[in-house]
Short mmCIF file of C-alpha atoms in Angstrom, two decimals:
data_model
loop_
_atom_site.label_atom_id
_atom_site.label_comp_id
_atom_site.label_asym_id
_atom_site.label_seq_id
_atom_site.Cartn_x
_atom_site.Cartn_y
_atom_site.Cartn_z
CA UNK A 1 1.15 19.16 -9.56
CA UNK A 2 2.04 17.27 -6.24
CA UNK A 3 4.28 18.77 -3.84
CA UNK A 4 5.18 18.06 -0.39
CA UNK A 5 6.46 20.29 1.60
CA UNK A 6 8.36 19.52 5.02
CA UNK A 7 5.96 16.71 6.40
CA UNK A 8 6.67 15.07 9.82
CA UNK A 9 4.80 11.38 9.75
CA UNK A 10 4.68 9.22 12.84
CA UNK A 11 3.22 5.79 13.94
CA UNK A 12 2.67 6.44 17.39
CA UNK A 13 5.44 7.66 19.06
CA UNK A 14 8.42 6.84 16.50
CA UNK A 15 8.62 8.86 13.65
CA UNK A 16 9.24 8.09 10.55
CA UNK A 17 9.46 11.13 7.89
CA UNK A 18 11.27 13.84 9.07
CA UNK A 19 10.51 17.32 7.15
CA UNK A 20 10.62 15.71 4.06
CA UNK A 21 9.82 17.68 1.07
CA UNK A 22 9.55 16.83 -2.74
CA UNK A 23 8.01 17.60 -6.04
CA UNK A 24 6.02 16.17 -9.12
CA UNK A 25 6.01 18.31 -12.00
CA UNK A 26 3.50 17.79 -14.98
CA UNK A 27 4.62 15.13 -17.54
CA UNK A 28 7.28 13.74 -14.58
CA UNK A 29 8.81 10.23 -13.31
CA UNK A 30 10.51 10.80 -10.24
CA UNK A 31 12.30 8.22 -8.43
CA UNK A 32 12.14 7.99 -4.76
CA UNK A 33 15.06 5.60 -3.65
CA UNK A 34 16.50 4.40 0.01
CA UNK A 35 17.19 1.38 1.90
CA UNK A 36 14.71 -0.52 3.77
CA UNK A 37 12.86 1.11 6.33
CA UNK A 38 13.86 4.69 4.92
CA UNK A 39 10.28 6.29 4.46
CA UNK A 40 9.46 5.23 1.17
CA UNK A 41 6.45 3.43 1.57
CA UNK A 42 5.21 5.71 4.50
CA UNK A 43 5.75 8.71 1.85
CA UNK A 44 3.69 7.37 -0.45
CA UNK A 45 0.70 6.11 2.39
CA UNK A 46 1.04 9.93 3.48
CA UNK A 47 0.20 10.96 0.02
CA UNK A 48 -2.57 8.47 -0.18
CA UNK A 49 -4.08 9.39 2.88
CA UNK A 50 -3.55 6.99 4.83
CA UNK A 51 -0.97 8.30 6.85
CA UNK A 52 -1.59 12.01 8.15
CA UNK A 53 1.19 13.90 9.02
CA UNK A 54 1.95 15.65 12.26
CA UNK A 55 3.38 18.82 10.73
CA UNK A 56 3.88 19.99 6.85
CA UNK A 57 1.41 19.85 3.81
CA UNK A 58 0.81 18.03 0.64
CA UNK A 59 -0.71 19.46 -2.18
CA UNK A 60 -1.97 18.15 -5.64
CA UNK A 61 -2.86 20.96 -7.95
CA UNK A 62 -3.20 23.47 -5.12
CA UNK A 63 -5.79 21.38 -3.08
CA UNK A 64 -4.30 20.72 0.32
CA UNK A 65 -4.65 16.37 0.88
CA UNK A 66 -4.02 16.32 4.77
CA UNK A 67 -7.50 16.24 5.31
CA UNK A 68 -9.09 14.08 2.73
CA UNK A 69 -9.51 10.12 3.46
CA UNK A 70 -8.07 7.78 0.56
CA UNK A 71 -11.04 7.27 -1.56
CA UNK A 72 -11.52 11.27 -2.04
CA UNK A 73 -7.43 11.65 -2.89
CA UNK A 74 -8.45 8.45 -5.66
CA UNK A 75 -11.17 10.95 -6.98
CA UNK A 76 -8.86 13.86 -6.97
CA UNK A 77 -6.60 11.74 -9.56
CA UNK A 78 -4.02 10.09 -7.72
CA UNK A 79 -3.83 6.15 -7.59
CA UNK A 80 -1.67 4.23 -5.63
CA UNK A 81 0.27 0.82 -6.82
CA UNK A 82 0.95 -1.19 -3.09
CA UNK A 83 3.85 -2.97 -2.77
CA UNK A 84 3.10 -6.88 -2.93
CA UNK A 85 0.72 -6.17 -5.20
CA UNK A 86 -2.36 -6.38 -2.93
CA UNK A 87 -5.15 -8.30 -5.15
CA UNK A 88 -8.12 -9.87 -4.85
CA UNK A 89 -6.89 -13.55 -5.34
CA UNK A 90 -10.65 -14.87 -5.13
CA UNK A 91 -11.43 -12.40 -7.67
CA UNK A 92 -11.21 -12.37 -10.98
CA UNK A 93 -8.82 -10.45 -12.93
CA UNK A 94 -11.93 -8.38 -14.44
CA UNK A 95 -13.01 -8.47 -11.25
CA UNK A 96 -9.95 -7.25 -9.53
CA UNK A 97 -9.82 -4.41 -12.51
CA UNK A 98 -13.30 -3.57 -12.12
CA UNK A 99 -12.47 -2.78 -8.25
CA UNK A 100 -10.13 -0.18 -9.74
CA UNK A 101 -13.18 1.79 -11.04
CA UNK A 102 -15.62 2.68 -8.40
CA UNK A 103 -16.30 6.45 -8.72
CA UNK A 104 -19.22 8.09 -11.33
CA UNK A 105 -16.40 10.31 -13.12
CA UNK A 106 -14.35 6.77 -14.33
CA UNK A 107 -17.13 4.28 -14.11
CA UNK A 108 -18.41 5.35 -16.87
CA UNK A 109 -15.01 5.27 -18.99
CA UNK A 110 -14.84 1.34 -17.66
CA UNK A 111 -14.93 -0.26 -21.05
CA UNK A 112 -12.75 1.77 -22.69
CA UNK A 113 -9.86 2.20 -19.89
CA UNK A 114 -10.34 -1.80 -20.20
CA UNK A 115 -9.09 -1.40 -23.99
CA UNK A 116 -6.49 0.80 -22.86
CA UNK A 117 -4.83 -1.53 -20.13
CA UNK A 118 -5.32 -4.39 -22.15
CA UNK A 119 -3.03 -2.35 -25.15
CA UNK A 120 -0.39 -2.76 -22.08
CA UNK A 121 -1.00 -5.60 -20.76
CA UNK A 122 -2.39 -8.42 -23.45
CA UNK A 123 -2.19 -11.10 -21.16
CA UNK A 124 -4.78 -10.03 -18.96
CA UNK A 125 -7.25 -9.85 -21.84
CA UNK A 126 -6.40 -13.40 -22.22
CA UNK A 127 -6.94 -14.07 -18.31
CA UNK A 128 -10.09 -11.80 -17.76
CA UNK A 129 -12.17 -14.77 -16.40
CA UNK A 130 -9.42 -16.42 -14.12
CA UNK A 131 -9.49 -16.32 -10.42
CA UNK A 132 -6.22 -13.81 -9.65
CA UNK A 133 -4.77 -16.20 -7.26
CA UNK A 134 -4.18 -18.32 -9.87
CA UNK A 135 -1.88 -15.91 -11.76
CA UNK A 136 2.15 -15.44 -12.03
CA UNK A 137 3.93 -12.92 -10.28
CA UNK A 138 4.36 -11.47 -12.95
CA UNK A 139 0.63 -11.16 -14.54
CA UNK A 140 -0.43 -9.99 -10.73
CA UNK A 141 1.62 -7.17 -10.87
CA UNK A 142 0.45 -6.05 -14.72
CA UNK A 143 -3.25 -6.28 -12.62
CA UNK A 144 -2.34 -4.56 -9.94
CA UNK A 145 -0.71 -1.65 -12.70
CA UNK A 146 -3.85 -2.08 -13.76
CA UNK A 147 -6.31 -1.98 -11.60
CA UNK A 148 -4.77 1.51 -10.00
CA UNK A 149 -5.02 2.66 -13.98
CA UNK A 150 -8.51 2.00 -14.25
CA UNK A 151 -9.10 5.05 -12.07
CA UNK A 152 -8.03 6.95 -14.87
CA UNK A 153 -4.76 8.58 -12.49
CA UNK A 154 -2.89 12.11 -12.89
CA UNK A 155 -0.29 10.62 -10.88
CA UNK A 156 0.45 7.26 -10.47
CA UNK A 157 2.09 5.82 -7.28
CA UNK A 158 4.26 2.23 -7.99
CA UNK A 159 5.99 0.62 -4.54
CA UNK A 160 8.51 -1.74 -5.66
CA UNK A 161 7.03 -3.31 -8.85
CA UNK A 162 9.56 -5.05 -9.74
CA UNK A 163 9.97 -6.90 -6.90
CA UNK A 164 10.28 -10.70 -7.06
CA UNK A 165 10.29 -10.34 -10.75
CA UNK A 166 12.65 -11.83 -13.08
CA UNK A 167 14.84 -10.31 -15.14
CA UNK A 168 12.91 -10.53 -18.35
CA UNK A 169 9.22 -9.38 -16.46
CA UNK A 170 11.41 -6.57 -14.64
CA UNK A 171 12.31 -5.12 -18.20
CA UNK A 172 8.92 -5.51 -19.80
CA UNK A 173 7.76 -3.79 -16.29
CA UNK A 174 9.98 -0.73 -16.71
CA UNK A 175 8.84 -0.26 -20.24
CA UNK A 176 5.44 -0.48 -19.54
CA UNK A 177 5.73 2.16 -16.46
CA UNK A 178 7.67 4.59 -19.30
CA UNK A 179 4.56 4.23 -21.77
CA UNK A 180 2.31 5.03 -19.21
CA UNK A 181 4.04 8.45 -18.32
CA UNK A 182 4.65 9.11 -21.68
CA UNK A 183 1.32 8.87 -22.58
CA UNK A 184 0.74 11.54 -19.93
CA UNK A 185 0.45 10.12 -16.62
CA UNK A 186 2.54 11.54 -13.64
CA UNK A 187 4.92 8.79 -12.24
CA UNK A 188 6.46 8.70 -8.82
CA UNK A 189 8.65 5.57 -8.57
CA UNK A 190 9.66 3.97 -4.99
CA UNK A 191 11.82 0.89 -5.96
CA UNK A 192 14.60 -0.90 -4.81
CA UNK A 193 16.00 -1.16 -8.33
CA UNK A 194 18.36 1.88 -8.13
CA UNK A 195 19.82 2.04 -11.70
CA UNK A 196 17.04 1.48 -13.68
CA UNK A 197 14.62 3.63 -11.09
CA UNK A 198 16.93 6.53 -11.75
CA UNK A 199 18.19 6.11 -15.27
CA UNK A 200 14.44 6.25 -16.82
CA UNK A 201 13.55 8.91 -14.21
CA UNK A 202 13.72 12.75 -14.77
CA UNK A 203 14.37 13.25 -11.04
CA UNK A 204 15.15 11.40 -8.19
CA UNK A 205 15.09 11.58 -4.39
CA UNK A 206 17.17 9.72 -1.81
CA UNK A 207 15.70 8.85 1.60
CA UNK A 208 17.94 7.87 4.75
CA UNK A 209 16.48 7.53 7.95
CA UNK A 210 13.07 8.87 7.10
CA UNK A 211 14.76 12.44 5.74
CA UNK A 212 15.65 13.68 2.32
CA UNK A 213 19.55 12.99 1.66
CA UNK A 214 20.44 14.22 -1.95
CA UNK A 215 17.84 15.00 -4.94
CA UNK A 216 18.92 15.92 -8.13
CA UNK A 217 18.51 14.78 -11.82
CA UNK A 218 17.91 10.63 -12.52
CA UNK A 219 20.95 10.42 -14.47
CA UNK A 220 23.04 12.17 -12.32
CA UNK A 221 21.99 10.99 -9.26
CA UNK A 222 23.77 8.18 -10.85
CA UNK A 223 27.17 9.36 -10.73
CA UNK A 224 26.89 10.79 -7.50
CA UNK A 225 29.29 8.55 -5.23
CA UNK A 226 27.48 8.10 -2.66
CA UNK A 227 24.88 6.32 -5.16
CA UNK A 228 27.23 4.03 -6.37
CA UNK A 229 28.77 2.84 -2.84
CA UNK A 230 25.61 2.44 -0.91
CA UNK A 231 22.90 1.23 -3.88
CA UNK A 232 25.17 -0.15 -6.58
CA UNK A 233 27.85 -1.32 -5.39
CA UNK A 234 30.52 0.15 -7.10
#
């Protein structure tokens, strides 16, 4: 469904990606993991259109994405999660949802995608009316899940949702994110949460330095040692 193949991204003279290349398969969660600064977030802003790269292509479901801007790779099915969550903190939460739905083909399907995120996420349902600002870490980042869902995704793009998150919210988070592919939605994962990142994902990637260092199954990503010296510690 999504594949990248061999992209070169810069931002202005340095680069940051170099030939990376990866995969999404139908009914995936891939994990992309690295240290700070590796590419992750630039991979996914590539994807999203944001970024264009230099050299390479990216493809979802055949259709080349270099040259569309961000709101046509939205229509073509792909959403993005930003790190940080990124809402609307004058808005309220409906209002930060409703944001989420702006083309004909999922306008349409607003009040019953608003069912289906509030089957995740209950607590929005019982903050529809409050200003977003106003909200936990931890509700913010259920909106901000929610808001990309509410473009009814093929893929869905999270950056670090578990960040600043305690322990509890981070599980309930993870859980959530495994529903949501289950229930058919493509996942690909950046987070800085190594073990769970690759234990619930299918695949996994590892960026260094803006290139692709090992790839392989979640699980057994896990027992490579590289994995366990550099992200876990062990």
């Amino acid at each position: 469904m999504l594949e990248i193949e061999a992209i070169d991204v810069f931002y202005g003279d340095m680069q940051a990606l170099r030939q990376v290349s990866l995969k999404v398969l139908p009914a995936e969660m891939v994990a992309l993991i690295g240290s700070n600064g590796a590419g992750k977030s630039t991979t996914l802003r590539s994807i999203s259109g944001l970024l264009r790269p230099r050299r390479g292509s990216i493809k979802f479901q055949g259709q080349d994405l270099c040259r569309l801007n961000p709101s046509q790779v939205v229509e073509l099915g792909i959403s993005q999660v930003p790190e940080g969550r990124q809402i609307f903190p004058h808005m309220t939460v409906k209002e930060n949802l409703e944001m989420g739905a702006q083309f004909p083909r999922v306008k349409k399907l607003r009040a019953q995608t608003l069912e289906e995120i509030f089957g995740l996420f209950p607590r929005l349902q019982e903050r529809l009316f409050q200003k977003a600002g106003t909200l936990s870490g931890g509700e913010q980042q259920m909106l901000a899940i929610g808001r990309g869902l509410m473009s009814k995704p093929k893929l869905l793009m999270l950056d670090e949702p578990s960040l600043g998150l305690s322990p509890l919210l981070v599980s309930m988070i993870f859980d959530t994110i495994v529903r949501i592919n289950r229930a058919g939605t493509m996942v690909l994962l950046v987070e800085q949460n190594v073990f769970h990142a690759l234990k619930l994902s299918s695949r996994g990637y590892v960026l260094e330095n803006g290139s692709v260092l090992m790839e392989g199954e979640g699980e057994g990503l896990l027992g490579e040692d590289h994995i366990r010296k550099a992200y876990l510690g062990l």
